[in-house]
C-alpha cells in the first residue's frame, strides 16, 4: 500500500497546513510596522495560550535555549538549586546547572516514575534559590505534579524560583501559572503549537524579573531582560525567526477557532483533545497486553514498554516501514525499552484510530493478536467521552 509519512513523535509534531502557508508567505522585514503588529499579537496570544498575566518572551532557538535562559538569568555561580529529574529532560537541567557552576541538589526518580512530594519537601531548604522540573517528561511519558511542587514552595514561603519545562506540557496539561506562582514556564514551537522547531517561549513572573537584576550568571543572546524590553516595542532583540513567528500566529489563530473565537477555550479544547487521544491509545495498548512505561501517564505522549525480550526499535521500524508512521524509540539507556506515540498538537480521531490499528498490525508480526481488540477499546473510550456530540448528531 501507499505510505504517507506521518509524525507521531513528541516533537517535531505534525504541521498545521495554515501555519505552513503563513510561513511560505512571510516575506517581511522585522523592523517594520507590519512585523511589529504581528509580533505584538503573537506575544499577547502566547500569554493567553500559557494562561498568565506574566510577560512572555519569544526566542529563536529550540526549547533547550529557553531552559538555558532560565538558568542563566535567575542564578549566580555557586547558588544552591533543586533539580527534580526522572528522565532525559530532567538530566538536561542537571547538565545546565553544572555548566553554570551551580550547586545542584538532585532528586531523581527512576525512569518511568515520578518523585514523591515528601521527598521534594525534604530536599528543599531556605537557601534553595530555584527549583527546576519538567511538567511532562517526554523521554518516559510521565506527568509530574507541578501543582504539588508549586504548593510546597509557596508553603515554604521562601524565595525559591519555580522553573517548569512545560515544552510538552503546554497544550496538553492544565496549569494555573499565576495562582501557583510558576516563575518561569517554558514552551517550544515543535510541540503542541504545531509548527516546526526553532522557537522557544517562556512566561516570567514579576519576582523572577526582579531576581534577574541581581543574578550574576553570564548571559548575552539569552538575556531575557533585553528580549522583554524589545518585545514591549513589538520587536525582538536580534533578528527573529520571522517565518516561524508568522506560523505561530496562524497556529494560535487555529487554536482560537477551536474555542469558537476564544483562545483560552481553544487551549482547553487542545488539552481535551490530547487527553482523549492519550486515553484511547492507552486503552488500545492495554487491550493488546502491552504495558505502559509511565507510572503516571501524561496526555502529551504515551510511552509503551517493549514486550519482554523484544527491542522496541523492531516496533519503531515496523511502524515506519509498513505504514510510514514515525513513532519514537526510547532515549539514551531507554532506547530499546520503550516506544512513544505523541498526542500533542495536530492529531485527530482518525490519526489516533489509525495508529492504534497500525499497532495491531505491528504487534501481529511479533505475537498473536486478536484484530480489533485495541481499536474496540479505543472506540469505547471515544464513544463514552463524546457521547453528547454523537447523540446530538442523530436525526
Ligand atoms: C522537546 C523537549 C525539550 C526541548 O528540546 P529541544 O530539542 O531543545 O527543542 C525539552 N524538554 C522537554 C520535556 C521536551 O519534550
Coordinates of C-alpha atoms and ligand atoms in Angstrom, one line a residue:
X1 CA 0.0 0.0 0.0
X2 CA 0.9 3.7 -0.2
X3 CA 2.6 5.0 2.8
X4 CA 2.1 8.6 3.9
X5 CA 4.8 10.0 6.1
X6 CA 3.2 10.9 9.4
X7 CA 4.9 12.1 12.6
X8 CA 3.8 10.6 15.9
X9 CA 6.9 11.8 17.7
X10 CA 6.8 14.1 20.8
X11 CA 8.4 16.8 18.8
X12 CA 8.6 17.6 16.0
X13 CA 4.9 17.1 15.7
X14 CA 2.6 17.3 12.5
X15 CA 2.5 20.7 11.0
X16 CA -0.7 22.7 10.7
X17 CA -1.3 23.4 7.0
X18 CA -2.4 27.0 7.7
X19 CA 0.9 27.6 9.5
X20 CA 2.9 26.2 6.7
X21 CA 1.1 28.6 4.3
X22 CA 1.8 31.5 6.6
X23 CA 5.5 30.6 6.7
X24 CA 5.8 30.4 3.0
X25 CA 4.1 33.9 2.7
X26 CA 6.2 35.6 5.4
X27 CA 8.3 37.8 3.2
X28 CA 8.6 40.7 5.6
X29 CA 11.3 42.6 7.3
X30 CA 11.5 42.6 11.1
X31 CA 12.0 46.3 11.6
X32 CA 8.7 47.3 10.0
X33 CA 5.2 48.2 11.3
X34 CA 3.8 45.0 9.7
X35 CA 6.2 42.8 11.7
X36 CA 5.7 44.8 14.9
X37 CA 1.9 44.3 14.6
X38 CA 2.5 40.6 14.0
X39 CA 5.0 40.2 16.9
X40 CA 2.8 42.1 19.3
X41 CA -0.2 40.0 18.5
X42 CA 1.8 36.7 18.9
X43 CA 3.2 37.8 22.3
X44 CA -0.3 38.7 23.5
X45 CA -1.8 35.5 22.2
X46 CA 1.0 33.4 23.8
X47 CA 0.1 34.9 27.2
X48 CA -3.4 33.7 26.7
X49 CA -2.2 30.4 25.5
X50 CA 0.0 29.9 28.5
X51 CA -2.8 31.3 30.7
X52 CA -0.8 34.0 32.5
X53 CA -0.6 37.7 33.1
X54 CA 3.2 37.5 33.1
X55 CA 5.2 38.8 30.3
X56 CA 6.1 36.3 27.6
X57 CA 9.4 36.2 25.8
X58 CA 10.0 34.5 22.5
X59 CA 13.4 33.4 21.3
X60 CA 14.9 31.9 18.1
X61 CA 16.2 28.6 19.5
X62 CA 15.0 25.1 20.3
X63 CA 13.3 24.6 23.6
X64 CA 16.6 24.0 25.4
X65 CA 17.6 27.6 24.6
X66 CA 14.8 28.8 26.9
X67 CA 15.9 26.2 29.6
X68 CA 19.4 27.7 29.4
X69 CA 17.9 31.2 29.5
X70 CA 16.1 30.3 32.8
X71 CA 19.2 29.1 34.4
X72 CA 21.4 31.9 33.2
X73 CA 19.0 34.7 34.1
X74 CA 17.9 33.5 37.6
X75 CA 21.1 32.2 39.1
X76 CA 24.5 33.2 40.3
X77 CA 27.6 30.8 40.3
X78 CA 27.5 28.6 43.4
X79 CA 23.8 29.1 44.0
X80 CA 22.1 26.1 45.5
X81 CA 19.3 24.8 43.3
X82 CA 17.0 21.8 43.5
X83 CA 16.5 19.7 40.4
X84 CA 13.8 17.1 40.1
X85 CA 14.6 14.6 37.5
X86 CA 13.2 11.4 36.2
X87 CA 14.4 11.3 32.6
X88 CA 16.5 12.7 29.9
X89 CA 15.0 16.2 30.0
X90 CA 15.4 16.3 33.8
X91 CA 19.0 15.4 33.2
X92 CA 19.3 18.4 30.9
X93 CA 18.7 20.6 34.0
X94 CA 21.5 18.8 35.8
X95 CA 23.9 19.4 32.9
X96 CA 22.8 23.1 32.7
X97 CA 23.4 23.5 36.4
X98 CA 26.8 22.1 36.0
X99 CA 27.7 24.3 33.1
X100 CA 26.7 27.3 35.1
X101 CA 28.6 26.3 38.2
X102 CA 25.6 25.9 40.4
X103 CA 25.4 23.6 43.5
X104 CA 22.7 21.2 42.4
X105 CA 20.7 19.2 44.9
X106 CA 19.4 16.5 42.6
X107 CA 16.3 14.5 43.5
X108 CA 15.9 11.7 41.0
X109 CA 13.2 9.2 40.5
X110 CA 13.7 6.0 38.3
X111 CA 12.8 6.3 34.7
X112 CA 9.1 5.8 34.3
X113 CA 8.3 7.1 37.8
X114 CA 7.8 10.4 39.4
X115 CA 9.1 11.8 42.7
X116 CA 7.0 12.0 45.9
X117 CA 6.2 15.4 47.3
X118 CA 7.6 14.3 50.7
X119 CA 11.0 13.7 49.0
X120 CA 10.8 17.1 47.4
X121 CA 9.9 18.7 50.8
X122 CA 12.9 17.0 52.5
X123 CA 15.3 18.4 49.9
X124 CA 14.0 21.9 50.0
X125 CA 16.0 24.3 52.2
X126 CA 15.6 28.1 52.8
X127 CA 18.7 28.7 50.7
X128 CA 17.4 26.9 47.6
X129 CA 17.5 29.7 45.0
X130 CA 15.5 27.9 42.4
X131 CA 13.8 24.6 41.6
X132 CA 13.8 23.1 38.2
X133 CA 11.4 20.4 36.9
X134 CA 9.5 19.1 33.8
X135 CA 5.7 19.2 33.6
X136 CA 5.7 16.1 31.4
X137 CA 9.0 14.2 31.0
X138 CA 8.9 13.4 27.3
X139 CA 11.5 10.7 27.5
X140 CA 9.3 8.5 29.7
X141 CA 5.8 9.8 29.1
X142 CA 5.4 10.7 32.8
X143 CA 3.5 13.6 34.2
X144 CA 5.0 15.3 37.2
X145 CA 2.9 17.1 39.9
X146 CA 3.7 20.7 39.1
X147 CA 0.8 21.9 41.2
X148 CA 2.0 19.9 44.2
X149 CA 5.6 21.1 43.9
X150 CA 4.3 24.7 43.5
X151 CA 2.2 24.4 46.7
X152 CA 5.3 23.1 48.6
X153 CA 7.3 26.1 47.5
X154 CA 4.5 28.5 48.4
X155 CA 4.1 26.9 51.8
X156 CA 7.8 27.1 52.4
X157 CA 7.4 30.9 51.9
X158 CA 11.0 31.3 50.7
X159 CA 12.5 32.9 47.7
X160 CA 12.8 29.7 45.6
X161 CA 12.0 30.3 42.0
X162 CA 10.0 27.6 40.3
X163 CA 11.1 26.9 36.8
X164 CA 8.9 24.5 34.8
X165 CA 9.9 22.9 31.5
X166 CA 6.4 22.6 30.0
X167 CA 7.7 22.2 26.5
X168 CA 5.4 19.2 26.1
X169 CA 3.2 20.3 29.0
X170 CA 1.7 23.4 27.4
X171 CA -1.3 22.5 25.2
X172 CA -1.6 19.0 26.9
X173 CA -1.8 19.8 30.6
X174 CA -3.6 22.4 32.7
X175 CA -1.6 25.0 34.7
X176 CA -2.7 27.9 36.8
X177 CA 0.5 29.7 36.2
X178 CA -0.1 32.8 38.3
X179 CA -2.0 31.3 41.1
X180 CA 0.5 28.5 41.5
X181 CA 3.4 31.0 41.3
X182 CA 5.3 29.4 38.5
X183 CA 8.1 31.8 37.9
X184 CA 9.2 30.6 34.5
X185 CA 7.2 28.3 32.3
X186 CA 8.8 27.2 29.1
X187 CA 7.3 26.1 25.7
X188 CA 8.7 25.2 22.3
X189 CA 7.4 25.5 18.8
X190 CA 7.7 22.0 17.6
X191 CA 5.3 20.6 20.2
X192 CA 1.6 21.4 20.8
X193 CA 1.6 24.6 18.7
X194 CA 2.0 22.5 15.5
X195 CA 4.8 24.4 13.8
X196 CA 8.5 23.5 13.0
X197 CA 11.3 23.6 15.6
X198 CA 13.1 26.9 16.1
X199 CA 11.1 28.9 18.6
X200 CA 11.1 28.8 22.3
X201 CA 9.0 30.9 24.6
X202 CA 8.7 31.4 28.3
X203 CA 6.4 33.4 30.7
X204 CA 8.3 35.1 33.5
X205 CA 6.9 36.2 36.9
X206 CA 7.4 39.7 38.4
X207 CA 9.7 38.3 41.1
X208 CA 11.8 36.5 38.5
X209 CA 12.3 39.7 36.7
X210 CA 13.5 41.2 40.0
X211 CA 15.8 38.3 40.6
X212 CA 17.5 38.8 37.2
X213 CA 18.7 42.2 38.3
X214 CA 20.9 40.6 41.0
X215 CA 21.7 37.3 39.3
X216 CA 25.3 37.1 38.1
X217 CA 25.5 34.1 35.8
X218 CA 26.7 35.2 32.3
X219 CA 24.2 35.7 29.6
X220 CA 24.1 37.5 26.3
X221 CA 21.9 36.2 23.5
X222 CA 19.6 34.7 26.1
X223 CA 19.3 37.8 28.2
X224 CA 15.6 37.8 28.9
X225 CA 15.5 41.4 30.0
X226 CA 16.7 42.5 26.6
X227 CA 14.0 40.5 24.9
X228 CA 11.3 41.8 27.2
X229 CA 12.3 45.4 26.5
X230 CA 12.4 44.8 22.8
X231 CA 9.1 42.8 22.9
X232 CA 7.3 45.7 24.6
X233 CA 8.0 47.7 21.3
X234 CA 6.9 44.8 19.1
X235 CA 10.4 43.8 18.3
X236 CA 12.9 41.2 19.2
X237 CA 16.5 42.0 20.4
X238 CA 18.0 40.1 17.5
X239 CA 16.8 39.0 14.0
X240 CA 13.7 36.9 14.8
X241 CA 12.8 33.7 13.1
X242 CA 10.3 35.7 11.0
X243 CA 8.7 32.8 9.2
X244 CA 8.2 30.8 12.4
X245 CA 6.6 33.8 14.1
X246 CA 4.1 34.0 11.2
X247 CA 3.5 30.3 11.5
X248 CA 2.9 30.7 15.3
X249 CA 0.4 33.5 14.7
X250 CA -1.5 31.2 12.3
X251 CA -1.4 28.3 14.7
X252 CA -2.7 30.4 17.6
X253 CA -5.5 31.6 15.3
X254 CA -6.3 28.0 14.6
X255 CA -6.4 27.2 18.4
X256 CA -8.6 30.2 18.9
X257 CA -11.0 28.8 16.3
X258 CA -11.2 25.6 18.2
X259 CA -12.5 27.7 21.1
X260 CA -15.1 29.5 18.8
X261 CA -13.1 32.7 18.9
X262 CA -11.8 32.4 22.5
X263 CA -8.2 31.4 22.7
X264 CA -8.3 30.2 26.3
X265 CA -11.2 28.0 25.4
X266 CA -9.2 26.8 22.3
X267 CA -6.3 25.9 24.6
X268 CA -8.8 23.9 26.7
X269 CA -10.1 22.2 23.6
X270 CA -6.5 21.3 22.6
X271 CA -5.8 19.9 26.0
X272 CA -9.0 17.9 26.0
X273 CA -8.1 16.6 22.5
X274 CA -4.7 15.4 23.7
X275 CA -6.3 13.8 26.8
X276 CA -8.8 11.9 24.6
X277 CA -6.1 10.7 22.1
X278 CA -3.9 9.6 25.0
X279 CA -6.7 7.8 26.8
X280 CA -7.7 6.0 23.5
X281 CA -4.1 5.0 23.0
X282 CA -3.6 3.7 26.5
X283 CA -6.8 1.6 26.2
X284 CA -5.6 0.2 22.9
X285 CA -2.2 -0.7 24.2
X286 CA -3.6 -2.4 27.3
X287 CA -6.1 -4.4 25.1
X288 CA -3.1 -5.8 23.3
X289 CA -1.5 -6.8 26.6
X290 CA 1.1 -4.1 26.4
X291 CA 2.4 -2.3 29.5
X292 CA 2.6 1.4 29.9
X293 CA 6.1 2.7 30.7
X294 CA 4.9 5.6 32.8
X295 CA 3.5 5.2 36.3
X296 CA 1.6 8.5 35.9
X297 CA 1.0 8.8 32.2
X298 CA 0.9 12.3 30.6
X299 CA -1.5 13.4 27.8
X300 CA 1.4 14.6 25.8
X301 CA 2.5 11.2 24.7
X302 CA 2.1 7.5 25.6
X303 CA 5.2 5.6 26.3
X304 CA 4.7 1.8 25.9
X305 CA 7.1 -0.7 27.2
X306 CA 8.6 -3.1 24.7
X307 CA 7.2 -6.6 25.2
X308 CA 9.5 -8.9 27.2
X309 CA 12.6 -9.9 25.3
X310 CA 12.0 -7.6 22.3
X311 CA 13.9 -4.5 21.3
X312 CA 11.5 -1.6 20.8
X313 CA 13.4 -0.5 17.7
X314 CA 11.8 -3.5 15.9
X315 CA 8.4 -1.9 16.6
X316 CA 9.5 1.5 15.6
X317 CA 11.0 0.2 12.4
X318 CA 7.9 -1.8 11.6
X319 CA 5.6 1.3 12.0
X320 CA 7.9 3.2 9.7
X321 CA 8.5 0.5 7.0
X322 CA 4.9 -0.7 6.8
X323 CA 2.9 2.5 7.5
X324 CA 5.2 5.5 7.1
X325 CA 4.3 6.3 10.8
X326 CA 7.3 7.8 12.7
X327 CA 7.0 6.8 16.3
X328 CA 9.8 7.4 18.7
X329 CA 12.0 4.8 20.4
X330 CA 13.4 5.5 23.9
X331 CA 16.2 8.0 24.5
X332 CA 19.6 7.1 25.8
X333 CA 19.7 4.0 28.1
X334 CA 15.9 3.6 27.5
X335 CA 16.4 3.3 23.7
X336 CA 15.2 -0.3 23.3
X337 CA 13.0 -0.5 26.4
X338 CA 10.0 1.5 25.0
X339 CA 8.4 3.3 22.2
X340 CA 6.5 6.6 22.3
X341 CA 3.3 7.8 20.5
X342 CA 2.6 11.5 20.7
X343 CA -0.7 13.3 21.2
X344 CA 0.3 16.9 21.4
X345 CA -0.9 19.3 18.8
X346 CA -2.4 18.5 15.5
X347 CA -3.9 15.0 16.0
X348 CA -7.5 14.0 15.5
X349 CA -9.7 10.9 15.8
X350 CA -8.6 9.4 12.5
X351 CA -4.9 9.8 13.3
X352 CA -5.5 8.1 16.7
X353 CA -7.6 5.2 15.5
X354 CA -5.2 4.8 12.6
X355 CA -2.1 4.5 14.8
X356 CA -3.9 2.1 17.1
X357 CA -5.0 -0.1 14.2
X358 CA -1.4 0.0 12.9
X359 CA -0.2 -1.0 16.3
X360 CA -2.3 -4.2 16.0
X361 CA -0.6 -4.9 12.6
X362 CA 2.8 -4.3 14.0
X363 CA 2.2 -6.5 17.0
X364 CA 0.7 -9.3 15.0
X365 CA 4.1 -9.7 13.3
X366 CA 5.5 -10.3 16.8
X367 CA 2.9 -12.4 18.6
X368 CA -0.7 -13.5 18.1
X369 CA -3.1 -10.6 18.2
X370 CA -6.9 -10.6 18.1
X371 CA -7.6 -8.0 15.4
X372 CA -9.9 -5.3 16.5
X373 CA -9.1 -5.6 20.2
X374 CA -7.1 -2.4 20.5
X375 CA -9.4 -0.5 18.1
X376 CA -12.5 -1.6 20.0
X377 CA -11.1 -0.5 23.3
X378 CA -10.2 2.9 21.8
X379 CA -13.7 3.1 20.2
X380 CA -15.3 2.5 23.6
X381 CA -13.3 5.4 25.1
X382 CA -14.2 7.7 22.3
X383 CA -17.9 6.8 22.4
X384 CA -18.0 7.4 26.2
X385 CA -16.2 10.7 26.0
X386 CA -18.1 12.1 23.0
X387 CA -21.5 10.8 23.9
X388 CA -23.2 14.2 23.7
X389 CA -21.9 15.0 20.3
X390 CA -22.7 11.6 18.9
X391 CA -26.2 11.7 20.4
X392 CA -26.9 15.2 19.2
X393 CA -25.8 14.3 15.7
X394 CA -28.6 11.7 15.4
X395 CA -31.6 12.8 13.4
Ligands
LIG1 C1 11.4 18.7 23.3 C2 11.7 18.9 24.7 C3 12.7 19.8 25.1 C4 13.5 20.7 24.2 O1 14.2 20.0 23.3 P1 14.8 20.8 22.1 O2 15.3 19.7 21.3 O3 15.8 21.7 22.6 O4 13.7 21.6 21.5 C5 12.8 20.0 26.5 N1 12.1 19.4 27.4 C6 11.1 18.5 27.0 C7 10.2 17.9 28.1 C8 10.9 18.3 25.7 O5 9.9 17.4 25.3

